[in-house]
Short mmCIF file of C-alpha atoms and ligand atoms in Angstrom, two decimals:
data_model
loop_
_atom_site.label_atom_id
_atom_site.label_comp_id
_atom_site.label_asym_id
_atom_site.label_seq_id
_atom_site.Cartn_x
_atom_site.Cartn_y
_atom_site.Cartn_z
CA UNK T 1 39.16 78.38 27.32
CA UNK T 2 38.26 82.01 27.12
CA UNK T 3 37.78 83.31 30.55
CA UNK T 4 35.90 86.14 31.12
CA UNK T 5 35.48 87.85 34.76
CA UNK T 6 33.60 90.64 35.84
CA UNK T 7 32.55 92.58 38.93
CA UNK T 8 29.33 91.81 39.41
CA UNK T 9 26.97 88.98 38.76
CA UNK T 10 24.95 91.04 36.69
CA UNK T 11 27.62 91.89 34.71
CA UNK T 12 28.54 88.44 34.18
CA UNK T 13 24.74 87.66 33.28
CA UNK T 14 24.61 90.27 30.99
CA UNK T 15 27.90 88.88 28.92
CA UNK T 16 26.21 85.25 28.59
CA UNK T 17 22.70 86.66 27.38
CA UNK T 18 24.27 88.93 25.12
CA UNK T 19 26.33 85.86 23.66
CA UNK T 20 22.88 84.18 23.07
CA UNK T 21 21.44 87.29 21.55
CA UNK T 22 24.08 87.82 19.09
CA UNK T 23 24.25 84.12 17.69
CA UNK T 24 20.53 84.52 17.41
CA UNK T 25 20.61 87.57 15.76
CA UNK T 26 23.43 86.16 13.18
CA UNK T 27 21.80 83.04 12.93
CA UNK T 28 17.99 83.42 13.62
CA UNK T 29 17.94 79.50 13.06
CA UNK T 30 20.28 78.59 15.36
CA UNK T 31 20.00 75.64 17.49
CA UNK T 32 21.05 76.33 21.26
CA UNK T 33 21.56 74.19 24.34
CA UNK T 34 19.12 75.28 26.99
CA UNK T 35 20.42 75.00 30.94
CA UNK T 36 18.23 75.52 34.39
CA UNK T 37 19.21 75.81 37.40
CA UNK T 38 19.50 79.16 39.82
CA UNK T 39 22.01 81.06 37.58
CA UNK T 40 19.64 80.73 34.52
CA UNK T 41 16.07 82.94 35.34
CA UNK T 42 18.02 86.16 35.40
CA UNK T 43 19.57 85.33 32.03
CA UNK T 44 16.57 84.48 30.46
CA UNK T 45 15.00 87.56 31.74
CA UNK T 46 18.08 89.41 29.50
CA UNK T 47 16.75 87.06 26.91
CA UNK T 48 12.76 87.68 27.40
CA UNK T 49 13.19 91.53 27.46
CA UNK T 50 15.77 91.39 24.12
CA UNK T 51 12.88 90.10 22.81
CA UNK T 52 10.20 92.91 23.80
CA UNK T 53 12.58 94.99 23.06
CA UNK T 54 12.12 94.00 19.48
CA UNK T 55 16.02 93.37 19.18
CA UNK T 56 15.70 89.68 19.02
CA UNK T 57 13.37 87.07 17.72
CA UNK T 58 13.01 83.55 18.75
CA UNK T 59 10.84 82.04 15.75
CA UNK T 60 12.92 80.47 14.38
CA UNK T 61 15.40 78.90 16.79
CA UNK T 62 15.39 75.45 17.76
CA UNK T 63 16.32 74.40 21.38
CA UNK T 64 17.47 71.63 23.30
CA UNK T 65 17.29 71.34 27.30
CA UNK T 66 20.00 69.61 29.08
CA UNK T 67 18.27 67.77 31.46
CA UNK T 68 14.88 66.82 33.35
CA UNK T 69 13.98 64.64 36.83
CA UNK T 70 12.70 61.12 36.30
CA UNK T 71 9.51 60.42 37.14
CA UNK T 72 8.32 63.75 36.76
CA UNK T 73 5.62 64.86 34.45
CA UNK T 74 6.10 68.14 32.38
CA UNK T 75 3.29 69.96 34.39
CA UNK T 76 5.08 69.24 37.76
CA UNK T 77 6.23 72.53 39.32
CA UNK T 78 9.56 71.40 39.99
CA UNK T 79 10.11 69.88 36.42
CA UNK T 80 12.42 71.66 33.82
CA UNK T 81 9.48 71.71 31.61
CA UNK T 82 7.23 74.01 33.82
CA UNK T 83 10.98 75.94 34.68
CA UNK T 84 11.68 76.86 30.77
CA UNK T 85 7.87 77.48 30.12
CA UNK T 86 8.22 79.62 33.03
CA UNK T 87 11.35 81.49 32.62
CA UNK T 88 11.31 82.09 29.32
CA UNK T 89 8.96 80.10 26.98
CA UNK T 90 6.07 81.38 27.80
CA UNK T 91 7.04 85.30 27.47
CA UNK T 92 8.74 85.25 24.09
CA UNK T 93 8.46 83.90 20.70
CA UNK T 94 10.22 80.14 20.63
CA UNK T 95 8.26 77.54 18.41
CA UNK T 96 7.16 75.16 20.72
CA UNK T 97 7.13 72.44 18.51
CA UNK T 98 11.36 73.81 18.18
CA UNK T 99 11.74 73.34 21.71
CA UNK T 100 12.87 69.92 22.89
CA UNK T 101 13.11 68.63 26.73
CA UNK T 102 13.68 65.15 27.81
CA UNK T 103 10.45 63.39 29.04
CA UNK T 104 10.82 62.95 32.37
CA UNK T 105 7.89 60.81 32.63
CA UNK T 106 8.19 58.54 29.94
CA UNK T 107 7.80 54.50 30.16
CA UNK T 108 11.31 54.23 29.47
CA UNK T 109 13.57 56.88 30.27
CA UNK T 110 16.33 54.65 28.56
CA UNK T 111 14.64 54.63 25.21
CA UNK T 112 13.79 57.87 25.95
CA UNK T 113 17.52 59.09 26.41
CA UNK T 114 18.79 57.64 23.14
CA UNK T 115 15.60 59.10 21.26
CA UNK T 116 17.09 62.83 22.55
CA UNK T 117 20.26 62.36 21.53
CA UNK T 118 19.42 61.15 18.05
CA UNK T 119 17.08 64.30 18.10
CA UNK T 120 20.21 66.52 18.75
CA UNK T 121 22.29 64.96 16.11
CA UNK T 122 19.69 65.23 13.83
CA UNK T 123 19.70 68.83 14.34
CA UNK T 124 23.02 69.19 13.25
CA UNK T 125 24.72 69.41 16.73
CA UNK T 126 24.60 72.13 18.98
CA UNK T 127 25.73 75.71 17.99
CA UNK T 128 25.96 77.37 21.08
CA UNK T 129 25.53 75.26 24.62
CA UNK T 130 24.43 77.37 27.65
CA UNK T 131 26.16 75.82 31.16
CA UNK T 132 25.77 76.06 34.63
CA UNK T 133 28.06 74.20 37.01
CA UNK T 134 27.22 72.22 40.05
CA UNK T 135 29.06 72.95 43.19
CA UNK T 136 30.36 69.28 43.01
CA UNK T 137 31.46 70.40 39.32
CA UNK T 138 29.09 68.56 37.03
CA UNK T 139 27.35 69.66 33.63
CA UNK T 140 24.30 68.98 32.89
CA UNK T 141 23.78 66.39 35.86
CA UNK T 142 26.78 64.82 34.47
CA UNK T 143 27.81 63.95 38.27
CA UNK T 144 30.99 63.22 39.12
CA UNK T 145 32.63 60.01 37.33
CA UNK T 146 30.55 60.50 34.59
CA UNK T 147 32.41 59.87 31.30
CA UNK T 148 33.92 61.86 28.77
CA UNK T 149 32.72 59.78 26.03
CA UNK T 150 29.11 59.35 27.44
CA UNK T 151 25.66 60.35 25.63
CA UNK T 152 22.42 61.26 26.80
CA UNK T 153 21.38 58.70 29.58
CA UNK T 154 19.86 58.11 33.22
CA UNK T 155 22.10 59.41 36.00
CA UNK T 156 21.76 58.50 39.67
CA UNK T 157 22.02 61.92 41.34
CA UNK T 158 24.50 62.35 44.01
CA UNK T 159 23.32 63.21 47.67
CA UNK T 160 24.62 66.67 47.52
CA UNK T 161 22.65 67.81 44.07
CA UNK T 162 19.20 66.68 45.79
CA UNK T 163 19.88 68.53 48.66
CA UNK T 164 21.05 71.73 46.60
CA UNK T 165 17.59 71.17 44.71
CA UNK T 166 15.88 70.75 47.98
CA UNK T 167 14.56 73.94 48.42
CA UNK T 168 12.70 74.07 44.97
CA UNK T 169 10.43 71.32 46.23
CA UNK T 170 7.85 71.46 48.56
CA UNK T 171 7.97 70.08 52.02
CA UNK T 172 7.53 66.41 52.61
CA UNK T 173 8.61 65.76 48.87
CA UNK T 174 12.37 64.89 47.56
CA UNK T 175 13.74 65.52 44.64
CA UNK T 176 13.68 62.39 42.04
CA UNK T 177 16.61 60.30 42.44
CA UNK T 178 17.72 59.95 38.62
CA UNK T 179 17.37 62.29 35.61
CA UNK T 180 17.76 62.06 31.89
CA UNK T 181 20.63 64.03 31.66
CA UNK T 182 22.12 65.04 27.84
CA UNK T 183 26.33 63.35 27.80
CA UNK T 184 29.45 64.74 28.47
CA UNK T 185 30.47 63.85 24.90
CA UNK T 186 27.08 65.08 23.38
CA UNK T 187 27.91 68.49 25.28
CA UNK T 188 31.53 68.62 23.93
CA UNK T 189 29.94 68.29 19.97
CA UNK T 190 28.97 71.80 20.63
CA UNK T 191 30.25 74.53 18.38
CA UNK T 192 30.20 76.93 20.75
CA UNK T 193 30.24 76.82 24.49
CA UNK T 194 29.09 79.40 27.54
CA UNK T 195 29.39 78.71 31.11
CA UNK T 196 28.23 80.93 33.55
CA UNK T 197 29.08 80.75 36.98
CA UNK T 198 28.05 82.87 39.85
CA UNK T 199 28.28 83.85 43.43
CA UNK T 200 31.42 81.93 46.12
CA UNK T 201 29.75 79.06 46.66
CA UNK T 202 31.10 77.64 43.25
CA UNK T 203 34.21 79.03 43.45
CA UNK T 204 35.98 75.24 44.35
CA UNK T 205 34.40 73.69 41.43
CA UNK T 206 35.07 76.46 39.10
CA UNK T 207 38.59 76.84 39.71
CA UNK T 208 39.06 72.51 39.37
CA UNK T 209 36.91 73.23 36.15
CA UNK T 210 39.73 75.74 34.79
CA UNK T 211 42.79 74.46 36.45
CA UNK T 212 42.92 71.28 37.41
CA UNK T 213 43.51 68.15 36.01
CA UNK T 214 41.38 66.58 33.83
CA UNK T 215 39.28 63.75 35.75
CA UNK T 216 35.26 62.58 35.54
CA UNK T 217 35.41 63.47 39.34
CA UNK T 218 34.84 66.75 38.33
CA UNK T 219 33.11 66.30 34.96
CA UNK T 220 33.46 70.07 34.14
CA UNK T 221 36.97 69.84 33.32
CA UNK T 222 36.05 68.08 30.22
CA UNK T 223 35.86 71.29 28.93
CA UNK T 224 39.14 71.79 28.97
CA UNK T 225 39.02 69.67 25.79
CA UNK T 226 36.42 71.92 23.71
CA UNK T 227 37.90 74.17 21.42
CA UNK T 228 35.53 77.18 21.79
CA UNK T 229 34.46 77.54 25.32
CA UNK T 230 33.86 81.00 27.11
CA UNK T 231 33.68 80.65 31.33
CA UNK T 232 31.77 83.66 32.54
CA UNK T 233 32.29 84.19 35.77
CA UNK T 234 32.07 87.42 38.64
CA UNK T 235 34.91 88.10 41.19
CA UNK T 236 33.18 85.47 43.58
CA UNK T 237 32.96 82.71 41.52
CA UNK T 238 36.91 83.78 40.09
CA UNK T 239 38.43 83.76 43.69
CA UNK T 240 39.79 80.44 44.08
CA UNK T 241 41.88 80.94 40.40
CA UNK T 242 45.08 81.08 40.96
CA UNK T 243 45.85 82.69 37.63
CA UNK T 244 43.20 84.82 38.07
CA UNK T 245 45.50 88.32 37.46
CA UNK T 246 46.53 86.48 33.81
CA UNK T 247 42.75 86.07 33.16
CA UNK T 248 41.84 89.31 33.73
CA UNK T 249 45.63 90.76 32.50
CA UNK T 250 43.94 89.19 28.91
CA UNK T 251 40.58 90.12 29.11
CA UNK T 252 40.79 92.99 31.56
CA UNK T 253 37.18 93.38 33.12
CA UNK T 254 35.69 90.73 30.88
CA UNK T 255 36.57 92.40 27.34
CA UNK T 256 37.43 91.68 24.44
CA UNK T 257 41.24 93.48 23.74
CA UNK T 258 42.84 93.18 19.78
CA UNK T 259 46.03 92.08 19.57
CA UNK T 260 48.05 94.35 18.44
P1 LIG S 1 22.57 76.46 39.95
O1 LIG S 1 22.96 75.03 39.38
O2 LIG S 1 22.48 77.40 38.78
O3 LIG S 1 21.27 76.23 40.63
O4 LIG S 1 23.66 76.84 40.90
C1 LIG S 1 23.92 74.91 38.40
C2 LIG S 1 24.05 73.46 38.02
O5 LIG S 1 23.79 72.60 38.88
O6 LIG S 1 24.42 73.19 36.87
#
């Protein structure tokens, strides 16, 4: 794992997006693992003003979203669907027909799991996977005891990720109870891997991500196993680490140093 911290959560936004620009910008056909979530709008705001810019295009990149609610149809407010139009389809230059998002509402979200993963591995894999974590440390909503070897499939969501997704829902409504959520093992194909993690409130689950032992109860430190992951993180999320001097001793204020 490289692990990358930096002062601010800005700073640490800025790092991921750039990651994302740069693959796309090598590899303008890319395919890259989409995330949602809290952590993601300012980094696809990096992303959507690359792209006004004129420093980046988007034409030609395919992209696959990690998760979306049961039950929910893509023009819900609260689905991932409406979130990635939102956040960043909508301003920029992605081929819709390139972008793929699990369908929520269809008759069988079993069928409907299997179909996405096929899709992904008929892409080629993922090159470059874009992460949040949970503060109960899962992926995706890979929720704890998920396993290592599983694929795209329906997860029960745990009490404390519907009440963390609470507040995007309006009153009198819960979240849905299960989502279509892409596997642990489907995530750890990826070539490339960036987590971002911001803010104190993940600081527990970030530091059992990086240095603890490996165990589904927190799925994150699956990771551990991937050959080519980057953890973004700013001094919040970092505090709990208690190598957190070496980390920074190596990549002293999140950059890159040659070895000389
Ligand atoms: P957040 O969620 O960005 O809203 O904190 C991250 C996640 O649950 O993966």
């Amino acid at each position: 794992m490289k692990i990358l911290i930096f002062d601010t959560s800005e700073m640490a936004t800025s790092r991921a997006a750039q990651q994302i620009i740069d693959r796309v910008a090598a590899h303008p056909d890319c395919v890259l693992g989409l995330a949602t979530g809290g952590t993601m709008p300012p980094v696809y705001r990096h992303l959507t003003n690359a792209h006004l810019a004129g420093s980046v295009d988007f034409a030609s990149v395919t992209t696959f979203n990690l998760d979306e609610y049961v039950g929910l149809t893509p023009d819900h407010p609260c689905s991932y669907h409406h979130f990635m139009a939102q956040e960043l389809f909508d301003a920029t230059d992605f081929d819709r027909s390139q972008t793929h998002i699990p369908m929520g509402n269809a008759p069988d979200p079993e069928a409907e799991a299997k179909r996405y993963d096929a899709k992904i591995q008929a892409a080629g894999a993922i090159d470059l996977q874009l992460l949040g974590i949970g503060t109960n440390g899962h992926i995706g909503f890979n929720e704890p005891t998920s396993s290592f070897g599983s694929r795209t499939r329906i997860k029960t969501l745990t009490k404390a990720t519907r009440s963390a997704n609470q507040r995007y829902f309006s009153d009198g409504e819960e979240p849905p109870r299960y989502a279509i959520t892409v596997g642990i093992q489907t995530i750890l194909e990826s070539r490339d891997i960036v987590l971002l993690a911001t803010g104190e409130s993940k600081a527990p689950a970030v530091a059992t991500m990086i240095e603890g032992a490996l165990s589904a109860s927190c799925p994150a430190t699956a990771l551990q196993l991937h050959p080519a992951t980057t953890i973004i993180l700013d001094q919040d999320a970092a505090s709990q680490l208690k190598l957190r001097e070496y980390y920074f001793q190596v990549h002293p204020n999140g950059q890159e140093t040659p070895i000389v």
